[in-house]
Amino acid sequence: MELEDIFFSTSEYVQTHTGNKVSRQSTLCGSQNIILNGKNIIMGESMIRGDLANVRMGQYCILSKQSVIRPPFKKFAKGVAFFPLHVGDHVFIGENSVVNAAVVGSYVYIGKNCVIGRRCILKDCCMIADNTVLPPETVVSPFTVYSGSPGHCIEELPEAMQDLMIDYTKSFYQHYIPDKDASGVNQLSIASRK
Amino acid sequence: MDSLTLSTAKIANGAIVCCECELQGDITIGSRTVIHPRAKIIALLGPIIIGENNIIEEQVQIINNCEDAMVIGNNNVFEVDCRVESKKIGDNNIVESKAFVGRQTSLSNGCVIGAKCEVLVHETLQEGSLFYGSGPDVKRRVQSDKPSAQGAQIEFLSKVLPNYHRIRKPLV
């Protein structure tokens, strides 16, 4: 099943030479500490707090509207610091989610309105359902689906999860195209994800 | 519009208030309080008075919809994307991500409102109350430990945030 085209207005997004599509309304704090490896989509009003610590995202990651990625906070023996946050490849983060995790693996699907607690570890190929709250320091095993508040494993995923996420994120990226402002007709078909 | 908000927010010395946060109306911010960018403190009808040593993270909405003053004490933590309309908040409370504290609720000291909990009860919460769960299923209990102080985090943020953001100048 092909995804529908989602249009964005060219004035609203910046496309980098590595293929990242970053919305101008998103807030990337401390952009020198943020590494986006290419072909990522950062949609409007999302935030990446690179000022607290380094944030590194892999390829084909999608950060939906109003989501927040923020490095977690850790108390060490000699003081405190914010932990660098690593996000793997092919990760989809749904709208309005707050990701405070220490590590997000690759091929992960995070639903809408989730709260990923401090210092959580999301291993590869896991899925966090919509509206989940993961308490701090949860470790989410690969190929599991977590849901609820506090999050519990509710089912297991097939081994095809990796291919599914690769497919999904790549085709999402390819279908996220700038609308052609010239004719003005295409304004009507802007499918905004609410 | 912005110059109006800048001139009416009274920011004590030592408070770290990023320029990117939205402050509207009559607001007083105590010293050593850290307000992250994209926080919204909106004093629509009445003033908001925020104490010292608080941490207000991004996307937090603190809204005062009534004419009485909204008083927030010291050492509180408001985590990402929570909404607070409560008129009185004491000290050492934690309001976790995406929680909502309604106008009729008052937090005393040491309360914890868990992530995504909506607290609309018409009462002043007992010291140390804890709300957890989500949706219609929010449960409560009382804890005897106080939530830990965030002094170390505030110190760290006071050093790091000015390097990346413009900080509003203190205005007493």
Tab-separated table of C-alpha atoms in Angstrom, chain A residues 20 27-38 40 42 46-59 61 63 67-73 82-88 91 93 99-104, chain B residues 58 164:
chain	number	residue	atom	x	y	z
A	20	ASN	CA	17.149	16.691	5.849
A	27	THR	CA	13.247	24.792	17.455
A	28	LEU	CA	16.661	23.240	17.324
A	29	CYS	CA	18.463	24.531	20.363
A	30	GLY	CA	22.194	24.237	20.303
A	31	SER	CA	22.241	23.215	16.660
A	32	GLN	CA	25.986	22.724	16.726
A	33	ASN	CA	25.463	19.750	19.000
A	34	ILE	CA	22.767	18.169	16.873
A	35	ILE	CA	23.836	15.696	14.246
A	36	LEU	CA	21.229	14.651	11.724
A	37	ASN	CA	22.652	11.981	9.537
A	38	GLY	CA	20.614	12.636	6.455
A	40	ASN	CA	15.419	13.184	8.309
A	42	ILE	CA	11.702	17.533	11.386
A	46	SER	CA	9.025	20.239	17.317
A	47	MET	CA	12.031	20.772	19.516
A	48	ILE	CA	15.401	19.189	19.768
A	49	ARG	CA	17.337	20.324	22.822
A	50	GLY	CA	20.860	20.144	21.615
A	51	ASP	CA	21.882	22.777	24.119
A	52	LEU	CA	21.646	20.353	27.018
A	53	ALA	CA	23.792	17.631	25.470
A	54	ASN	CA	24.692	16.161	22.095
A	55	VAL	CA	21.856	14.702	20.093
A	56	ARG	CA	22.644	12.346	17.295
A	57	MET	CA	19.982	11.032	14.955
A	58	GLY	CA	20.455	8.428	12.274
A	59	GLN	CA	19.011	8.391	8.798
A	61	CYS	CA	14.120	9.620	11.156
A	63	LEU	CA	10.015	13.808	14.091
A	67	SER	CA	7.323	16.519	19.713
A	68	VAL	CA	10.249	17.160	22.002
A	69	ILE	CA	13.525	15.326	22.022
A	70	ARG	CA	15.507	16.125	25.031
A	71	PRO	CA	18.572	14.492	26.515
A	72	PRO	CA	18.000	12.994	29.968
A	73	PHE	CA	19.566	14.170	33.103
A	82	PHE	CA	22.840	15.777	30.644
A	83	PHE	CA	23.502	12.516	28.870
A	84	PRO	CA	23.991	12.566	25.090
A	85	LEU	CA	21.037	11.116	23.274
A	86	HIS	CA	21.472	8.702	20.387
A	87	VAL	CA	18.623	7.941	18.063
A	88	GLY	CA	19.123	5.190	15.506
A	91	VAL	CA	12.817	5.958	13.709
A	93	ILE	CA	8.337	9.685	16.469
A	99	VAL	CA	11.267	11.638	24.363
A	100	ASN	CA	13.590	11.831	27.321
A	101	ALA	CA	15.281	8.536	26.618
A	102	ALA	CA	18.977	7.842	26.894
A	103	VAL	CA	19.125	5.700	23.796
A	104	VAL	CA	16.596	5.080	21.074
B	58	GLU	CA	9.758	23.655	27.561
B	164	TYR	CA	22.901	28.856	23.766
